[in-house]
Amino acid sequence: MSSPNQSVQQELKPIYQCDAKVHHTLRSVHDHLHQLCANHVNRLVKIETMDGDVFEGHIVHCDKSILYICLSNEGVHRGFFPGPGVPPQTYNNVILPLVLFNLLAISLL
């Protein structure tokens, strides 16, 4: 007789399974981006995301799959809105977390 956990496990079938070659490629890209960002901490960068948002700021930290940038006033107005009624001059020193896989381009300024 099977336990309830075994029957639940048999019923769960993934609707998506990453191909081994794709997984290897994604892991390589992730590792490369992580190392690149970690090597440029405290550098001023311009970042474009897959969605077309553009941010300017200093790389603060890169941890696992997240890049943290401290936004500068110059790049904030293009894609980041902290809330209604907050004037643009107060955006400075905002730390924005960005997912590495959502980054399209990183340029040093």
GROMACS .gro file of C-alpha atoms in nm:
model
  109
    1MET     CA    1   0.000   0.000   0.000
    2SER     CA    2   0.137   0.344  -0.091
    3SER     CA    3   0.154   0.634   0.149
    4PRO     CA    4  -0.037   0.959   0.078
    5ASN     CA    5   0.293   1.137   0.001
    6GLN     CA    6   0.383   0.886  -0.267
    7SER     CA    7   0.050   0.926  -0.444
    8VAL     CA    8   0.081   1.308  -0.436
    9GLN     CA    9   0.433   1.290  -0.577
   10GLN     CA   10   0.316   1.065  -0.861
   11GLU     CA   11   0.038   1.309  -0.950
   12LEU     CA   12   0.268   1.614  -0.973
   13LYS     CA   13   0.398   1.647  -1.327
   14PRO     CA   14   0.595   1.952  -1.434
   15ILE     CA   15   0.441   2.174  -1.697
   16TYR     CA   16   0.790   2.297  -1.782
   17GLN     CA   17   1.125   2.123  -1.759
   18CYS     CA   18   1.437   2.314  -1.859
   19ASP     CA   19   1.646   2.137  -2.120
   20ALA     CA   20   1.990   2.034  -1.990
   21LYS     CA   21   2.172   2.234  -2.262
   22VAL     CA   22   1.962   2.544  -2.191
   23HIS     CA   23   2.028   2.503  -1.818
   24HIS     CA   24   2.402   2.486  -1.883
   25THR     CA   25   2.388   2.799  -2.102
   26LEU     CA   26   2.180   2.992  -1.849
   27ARG     CA   27   2.416   2.891  -1.567
   28SER     CA   28   2.715   3.010  -1.773
   29VAL     CA   29   2.549   3.345  -1.846
   30HIS     CA   30   2.451   3.384  -1.479
   31ASP     CA   31   2.803   3.310  -1.357
   32HIS     CA   32   2.956   3.547  -1.613
   33LEU     CA   33   2.719   3.834  -1.522
   34HIS     CA   34   2.769   3.777  -1.151
   35GLN     CA   35   3.148   3.788  -1.183
   36LEU     CA   36   3.138   4.091  -1.413
   37CYS     CA   37   2.914   4.287  -1.176
   38ALA     CA   38   3.110   4.183  -0.867
   39ASN     CA   39   3.430   4.306  -1.035
   40HIS     CA   40   3.274   4.648  -1.099
   41VAL     CA   41   3.134   4.731  -0.755
   42ASN     CA   42   3.133   5.107  -0.687
   43ARG     CA   43   3.152   5.185  -1.060
   44LEU     CA   44   2.901   5.416  -1.228
   45VAL     CA   45   2.697   5.222  -1.483
   46LYS     CA   46   2.407   5.260  -1.720
   47ILE     CA   47   2.182   4.953  -1.727
   48GLU     CA   48   1.914   4.861  -1.977
   49THR     CA   49   1.667   4.586  -1.891
   50MET     CA   50   1.487   4.345  -2.123
   51ASP     CA   51   1.174   4.560  -2.075
   52GLY     CA   52   1.352   4.871  -2.205
   53ASP     CA   53   1.393   5.045  -1.869
   54VAL     CA   54   1.720   5.237  -1.831
   55PHE     CA   55   1.888   5.311  -1.499
   56GLU     CA   56   2.206   5.495  -1.405
   57GLY     CA   57   2.385   5.445  -1.078
   58HIS     CA   58   2.670   5.283  -0.890
   59ILE     CA   59   2.689   4.908  -0.846
   60VAL     CA   60   2.658   4.846  -0.473
   61HIS     CA   61   2.657   4.467  -0.455
   62CYS     CA   62   2.590   4.153  -0.655
   63ASP     CA   63   2.447   3.864  -0.458
   64LYS     CA   64   2.331   3.538  -0.617
   65SER     CA   65   2.097   3.647  -0.896
   66ILE     CA   66   2.044   4.010  -0.789
   67LEU     CA   67   2.240   4.321  -0.881
   68TYR     CA   68   2.198   4.617  -0.645
   69ILE     CA   69   2.258   4.967  -0.780
   70CYS     CA   70   2.242   5.300  -0.599
   71LEU     CA   71   2.049   5.520  -0.840
   72SER     CA   72   2.178   5.856  -0.950
   73ASN     CA   73   1.940   6.144  -1.016
   74GLU     CA   74   2.026   6.141  -1.387
   75GLY     CA   75   1.890   5.795  -1.462
   76VAL     CA   76   1.608   5.753  -1.216
   77HIS     CA   77   1.330   5.936  -1.397
   78ARG     CA   78   1.340   5.697  -1.692
   79GLY     CA   79   1.217   5.383  -1.530
   80PHE     CA   80   1.182   5.405  -1.156
   81PHE     CA   81   0.899   5.566  -0.967
   82PRO     CA   82   0.912   5.517  -0.588
   83GLY     CA   83   0.561   5.647  -0.535
   84PRO     CA   84   0.326   5.934  -0.602
   85GLY     CA   85   0.424   6.271  -0.468
   86VAL     CA   86   0.795   6.191  -0.424
   87PRO     CA   87   1.001   6.461  -0.597
   88PRO     CA   88   1.282   6.338  -0.828
   89GLN     CA   89   1.557   6.504  -0.620
   90THR     CA   90   1.480   6.263  -0.333
   91TYR     CA   91   1.551   5.954  -0.546
   92ASN     CA   92   1.924   5.982  -0.483
   93ASN     CA   93   2.068   5.698  -0.272
   94VAL     CA   94   1.778   5.465  -0.354
   95ILE     CA   95   1.908   5.109  -0.383
   96LEU     CA   96   1.737   4.924  -0.668
   97PRO     CA   97   1.760   4.544  -0.692
   98LEU     CA   98   1.770   4.411  -1.048
   99VAL     CA   99   1.748   4.046  -1.151
  100LEU     CA  100   2.060   3.947  -1.349
  101PHE     CA  101   1.861   3.759  -1.613
  102ASN     CA  102   1.653   4.070  -1.683
  103LEU     CA  103   1.958   4.275  -1.785
  104LEU     CA  104   2.010   4.346  -2.153
  105ALA     CA  105   2.310   4.578  -2.135
  106ILE     CA  106   2.551   4.722  -1.878
  107SER     CA  107   2.776   5.012  -1.976
  108LEU     CA  108   3.046   5.179  -1.767
  109LEU     CA  109   3.008   5.557  -1.745
   0.00000   0.00000   0.00000
